[in-house]
Amino acid sequence: MTVHSKIHYSPRAFEKVGKKIGYNSLRGFKSTFGLRPQVCAAVWIRIRNAHGAKPDHLLWALLFLKNYTSQDDLSGRVGCCRNTYSKWTWAMIEEIAALYDSVIVWQNRKKGGKFNKWCWITVDGTDFMIQQPTPFSKKWYSHKFKGPGLRYEVAISIMGGNIVHTNGPFPCGSFPDITIFRNHLVDRLQKGEMAEADLGYRGEPRKIRLPCDWQTEVEKGLKTRARSKQETVNKRFKNWGILKQQYRHPLRDHQVVFRAIVVMTQLDIELGASLYKM
């Protein structure tokens, strides 16, 4: 990791750097860059930086991910040429994505204990819009937004509220949720362990607890809250313009973008933006 003075790691330092780009309040910082200053500092200190990057470059990347407007527009906003902006933006996105294995930890599903005697996690698929690949194929079609998309599987620890697993991307049309589950996650569950999921996961009664699988009214309500946590995380992903809008960059880079946002979402959870308690 390149050594920088401590001020470069502090939330206040990121506020100062951010003001050069333009925002009017702490709320404005998050609406501009997608993260609170303290989360920016947490991301920065974890990056194993070998490229001589500065905190400014991290904010350039966040500006791009949050707003997803043209790089000509964004480079003008930060006061550099398009090539320089693109170089540092993608370098930072790749650095953040490289933190995935150290931040998204499967064993963290056990923090806080089991939700019931079967489950530590909820699981769901989330779809993101892309431009229509050529040649045209129905395999990309997502029924959620009636157009081409990529699907990722996401698992959340029910009691701890952490992101503990993702898998993807997959073409939406040819990979329903249950197929993706059988692709990998089913083999990660321990003997006797199950996951809470919606009706899209019918067909694995030994591994999936569906919304209708409840024994008391109390359990029914808790299962609803657990799935709501999952939806909250999926919505947080789409607070980022690059995942909310139609993705316009090469599909080979989509996983890097997604993983970077997963990492930042998890760090945000750890630093106070936690999901509500069960």
Coordinates of C-alpha atoms in Angstrom, one line a residue:
M1 CA 0.0 0.0 0.0
T2 CA 1.3 3.4 -0.9
V3 CA 2.0 5.5 2.2
H4 CA 0.0 8.7 2.5
S5 CA -0.4 11.1 5.4
K6 CA -3.1 10.3 7.9
I7 CA -5.2 13.2 6.7
H8 CA -5.7 11.3 3.4
Y9 CA -7.4 8.5 5.3
S10 CA -9.8 10.7 7.3
P11 CA -13.4 11.4 6.5
R12 CA -12.8 15.1 6.9
A13 CA -10.1 14.9 4.2
F14 CA -12.6 13.3 1.8
E15 CA -15.1 16.1 2.6
K16 CA -12.4 18.7 1.6
V17 CA -11.5 16.9 -1.6
G18 CA -15.2 16.4 -2.4
K19 CA -15.9 20.2 -2.1
K20 CA -13.5 20.8 -5.0
I21 CA -15.9 18.8 -7.2
G22 CA -18.9 20.3 -5.7
Y23 CA -21.5 19.6 -3.0
N24 CA -23.2 21.7 -0.4
S25 CA -23.8 19.5 2.7
L26 CA -23.0 16.1 4.1
R27 CA -26.2 14.8 2.5
G28 CA -25.0 16.4 -0.7
F29 CA -21.7 14.4 -0.4
K30 CA -23.5 11.1 -0.4
S31 CA -25.9 12.1 -3.2
T32 CA -22.9 13.1 -5.3
F33 CA -20.5 10.2 -4.5
G34 CA -22.8 7.5 -3.2
L35 CA -21.0 7.0 0.1
R36 CA -20.6 8.8 3.4
P37 CA -17.1 10.3 3.9
Q38 CA -16.2 7.7 6.6
V39 CA -17.0 4.9 4.2
C40 CA -14.8 6.5 1.6
A41 CA -12.0 6.6 4.2
A42 CA -12.6 2.9 5.0
V43 CA -12.4 1.9 1.3
W44 CA -9.3 4.0 0.8
I45 CA -7.3 2.5 3.6
R46 CA -8.1 -1.0 2.4
I47 CA -6.9 -0.5 -1.1
R48 CA -3.6 -2.1 -1.9
N49 CA -2.6 0.8 -4.1
A50 CA 0.5 0.4 -6.4
H51 CA -0.5 3.0 -8.9
G52 CA 0.3 6.3 -7.1
A53 CA -3.4 7.1 -6.7
K54 CA -4.8 9.9 -4.6
P55 CA -8.0 10.2 -2.6
D56 CA -9.2 12.4 -5.5
H57 CA -9.1 9.5 -7.8
L58 CA -11.3 7.4 -5.6
L59 CA -13.9 10.2 -5.6
W60 CA -13.7 10.3 -9.4
A61 CA -14.6 6.6 -9.5
L62 CA -17.5 7.1 -7.1
L63 CA -18.7 10.1 -9.1
F64 CA -18.8 7.9 -12.2
L65 CA -20.5 4.9 -10.5
K66 CA -23.1 7.1 -8.7
N67 CA -24.1 9.3 -11.7
Y68 CA -23.1 7.3 -14.8
T69 CA -23.2 10.2 -17.1
S70 CA -20.7 10.7 -20.0
Q71 CA -17.0 10.6 -19.0
D72 CA -16.6 13.8 -21.1
D73 CA -19.1 15.5 -18.7
L74 CA -17.5 14.0 -15.5
S75 CA -13.9 14.7 -16.5
G76 CA -14.9 18.3 -17.1
R77 CA -16.4 18.5 -13.7
V78 CA -13.3 17.3 -12.0
G79 CA -11.0 19.4 -14.2
C80 CA -9.0 16.8 -16.2
C81 CA -9.0 15.3 -19.7
R82 CA -11.2 12.3 -20.5
N83 CA -8.4 9.8 -20.9
T84 CA -6.9 10.7 -17.4
Y85 CA -10.4 10.5 -15.9
S86 CA -11.1 7.1 -17.5
K87 CA -7.7 5.7 -16.5
W88 CA -8.1 6.5 -12.8
T89 CA -11.8 5.7 -12.6
W90 CA -11.4 2.2 -13.8
A91 CA -8.2 1.6 -11.9
M92 CA -10.0 2.5 -8.7
I93 CA -13.1 0.4 -9.5
E94 CA -10.8 -2.6 -10.1
E95 CA -9.0 -1.9 -6.8
I96 CA -12.3 -1.8 -4.9
A97 CA -13.5 -5.0 -6.6
A98 CA -10.3 -6.7 -5.6
L99 CA -11.4 -6.4 -1.9
Y100 CA -14.3 -8.7 -2.5
D101 CA -12.9 -11.9 -1.0
S102 CA -11.8 -10.1 2.2
V103 CA -15.0 -8.2 2.7
I104 CA -17.7 -10.7 1.5
V105 CA -17.1 -13.6 3.9
W106 CA -19.3 -16.7 3.8
Q107 CA -18.7 -17.6 7.4
N108 CA -20.1 -14.2 8.5
R109 CA -23.6 -15.7 7.8
K110 CA -23.4 -17.2 11.3
K111 CA -22.9 -13.9 13.1
G112 CA -25.9 -13.2 15.3
G113 CA -27.1 -16.9 15.4
K114 CA -29.6 -18.8 13.3
F115 CA -32.9 -17.3 12.3
N116 CA -34.6 -20.6 13.0
K117 CA -33.3 -24.1 13.3
W118 CA -32.7 -24.3 9.6
C119 CA -31.5 -20.9 8.2
W120 CA -28.8 -18.4 8.5
I121 CA -29.4 -16.7 5.2
T122 CA -31.9 -15.3 2.7
V123 CA -31.2 -15.5 -1.0
D124 CA -32.6 -13.8 -4.1
G125 CA -31.7 -12.8 -7.6
T126 CA -31.4 -9.2 -8.7
D127 CA -31.4 -8.1 -12.4
F128 CA -29.6 -5.2 -14.0
M129 CA -30.4 -3.6 -17.4
I130 CA -27.9 -3.9 -20.3
Q131 CA -27.9 -2.9 -23.9
Q132 CA -29.2 -5.5 -26.2
P133 CA -26.3 -7.8 -27.2
T134 CA -25.9 -8.8 -30.8
P135 CA -27.0 -11.1 -32.3
F136 CA -30.4 -10.8 -30.6
S137 CA -31.3 -13.6 -28.2
K138 CA -34.1 -14.2 -25.8
K139 CA -31.6 -15.6 -23.3
W140 CA -31.0 -12.0 -22.0
Y141 CA -34.6 -11.1 -21.4
S142 CA -35.6 -10.1 -17.9
H143 CA -39.3 -10.2 -17.1
K144 CA -38.7 -7.6 -14.3
F145 CA -38.0 -4.7 -16.8
K146 CA -39.0 -6.4 -20.0
G147 CA -35.6 -6.1 -21.7
P148 CA -32.1 -7.5 -21.7
G149 CA -30.3 -7.9 -18.4
L150 CA -27.8 -9.6 -16.2
R151 CA -28.8 -11.5 -13.1
Y152 CA -26.8 -12.0 -9.9
E153 CA -27.6 -14.1 -6.9
V154 CA -27.2 -12.4 -3.5
A155 CA -27.3 -14.0 0.0
I156 CA -27.7 -12.0 3.2
S157 CA -27.2 -13.2 6.7
I158 CA -30.6 -12.9 8.4
M159 CA -29.5 -12.0 12.0
G160 CA -26.2 -10.2 11.2
G161 CA -27.5 -8.3 8.2
N162 CA -24.3 -8.8 6.2
I163 CA -23.8 -9.6 2.5
V164 CA -22.2 -13.0 2.6
H165 CA -22.3 -14.4 -1.0
T166 CA -22.9 -13.3 -4.6
N167 CA -22.8 -15.3 -7.8
G168 CA -23.0 -14.0 -11.4
P169 CA -23.5 -12.5 -13.8
F170 CA -25.9 -14.8 -15.7
P171 CA -28.2 -13.9 -18.7
C172 CA -31.6 -13.3 -17.2
G173 CA -33.7 -15.2 -19.6
S174 CA -31.8 -18.5 -19.5
F175 CA -31.0 -18.6 -15.8
P176 CA -34.0 -18.5 -13.4
D177 CA -33.2 -18.0 -9.7
I178 CA -33.4 -21.7 -8.8
T179 CA -31.0 -22.7 -11.6
I180 CA -28.4 -20.2 -10.3
F181 CA -28.9 -21.5 -6.8
R182 CA -28.2 -25.1 -8.0
N183 CA -25.2 -23.8 -9.9
H184 CA -23.2 -23.1 -6.7
L185 CA -24.9 -21.9 -3.5
V186 CA -26.7 -25.2 -2.8
D187 CA -23.3 -26.8 -2.4
R188 CA -22.1 -24.2 0.1
L189 CA -24.9 -25.0 2.6
Q190 CA -24.0 -27.3 5.4
K191 CA -25.8 -30.6 5.9
G192 CA -29.3 -29.7 7.2
E193 CA -28.8 -26.0 6.5
M194 CA -31.5 -24.2 4.4
A195 CA -32.0 -20.7 3.0
E196 CA -35.1 -18.4 3.1
A197 CA -36.2 -17.4 -0.3
D198 CA -39.2 -16.4 -2.4
L199 CA -41.4 -18.6 -4.7
G200 CA -38.9 -18.4 -7.5
Y201 CA -36.9 -21.0 -5.6
R202 CA -39.5 -23.7 -5.7
G203 CA -38.1 -27.2 -6.4
E204 CA -35.5 -27.6 -3.6
P205 CA -37.6 -28.4 -0.5
R206 CA -34.6 -29.8 1.4
K207 CA -32.6 -26.6 0.9
I208 CA -35.1 -23.8 0.5
R209 CA -37.7 -22.4 3.0
L210 CA -40.4 -20.7 1.0
P211 CA -42.8 -17.9 2.2
C212 CA -45.5 -20.5 2.8
D213 CA -43.3 -22.6 5.0
W214 CA -44.3 -21.2 8.4
Q215 CA -45.5 -22.9 11.6
T216 CA -46.8 -19.9 13.6
E217 CA -48.0 -16.3 12.9
V218 CA -44.9 -15.0 14.6
E219 CA -42.6 -17.0 12.3
K220 CA -44.6 -15.8 9.3
G221 CA -44.0 -12.2 10.2
L222 CA -40.3 -12.8 10.9
K223 CA -39.9 -14.4 7.5
T224 CA -41.4 -11.4 5.8
R225 CA -39.0 -9.1 7.7
A226 CA -36.1 -11.3 6.6
R227 CA -37.0 -11.1 2.9
S228 CA -37.5 -7.3 3.3
K229 CA -33.8 -7.1 4.4
Q230 CA -32.9 -8.8 1.2
E231 CA -34.9 -6.3 -0.8
T232 CA -33.3 -3.4 1.0
V233 CA -29.9 -4.6 0.0
N234 CA -31.0 -5.0 -3.7
K235 CA -32.3 -1.4 -3.6
R236 CA -29.1 -0.1 -2.2
F237 CA -27.2 -1.6 -5.2
K238 CA -29.5 0.3 -7.5
N239 CA -28.9 3.6 -5.7
W240 CA -25.8 3.6 -7.9
G241 CA -26.6 5.0 -11.4
I242 CA -24.4 2.5 -13.2
L243 CA -26.6 -0.4 -11.8
K244 CA -29.9 1.5 -12.0
Q245 CA -29.5 2.7 -15.6
Q246 CA -28.9 0.6 -18.7
Y247 CA -25.3 -0.5 -18.6
R248 CA -23.4 0.9 -21.6
H249 CA -19.9 -0.5 -21.2
P250 CA -18.5 -3.8 -22.2
L251 CA -20.3 -6.7 -20.5
R252 CA -16.9 -8.2 -19.5
D253 CA -16.5 -5.3 -17.0
H254 CA -20.0 -5.7 -15.4
Q255 CA -18.9 -8.1 -12.7
V256 CA -16.0 -5.8 -11.7
V257 CA -18.5 -2.9 -11.3
F258 CA -21.0 -5.1 -9.4
R259 CA -18.4 -6.5 -7.0
A260 CA -17.0 -3.0 -6.3
I261 CA -20.5 -1.8 -5.4
V262 CA -21.1 -5.0 -3.3
V263 CA -17.9 -4.3 -1.3
M264 CA -18.9 -0.7 -0.7
T265 CA -22.4 -1.6 0.3
Q266 CA -21.1 -4.1 2.8
L267 CA -18.6 -1.6 4.3
D268 CA -21.4 0.9 4.6
I269 CA -23.4 -1.7 6.5
E270 CA -20.5 -2.4 8.8
L271 CA -20.0 1.4 9.5
G272 CA -23.5 2.1 10.6
A273 CA -25.9 1.8 7.7
S274 CA -27.1 -1.5 9.1
L275 CA -30.3 -3.3 8.1
Y276 CA -33.0 -3.2 10.7
K277 CA -32.8 -5.9 13.5
M278 CA -34.9 -9.0 13.5

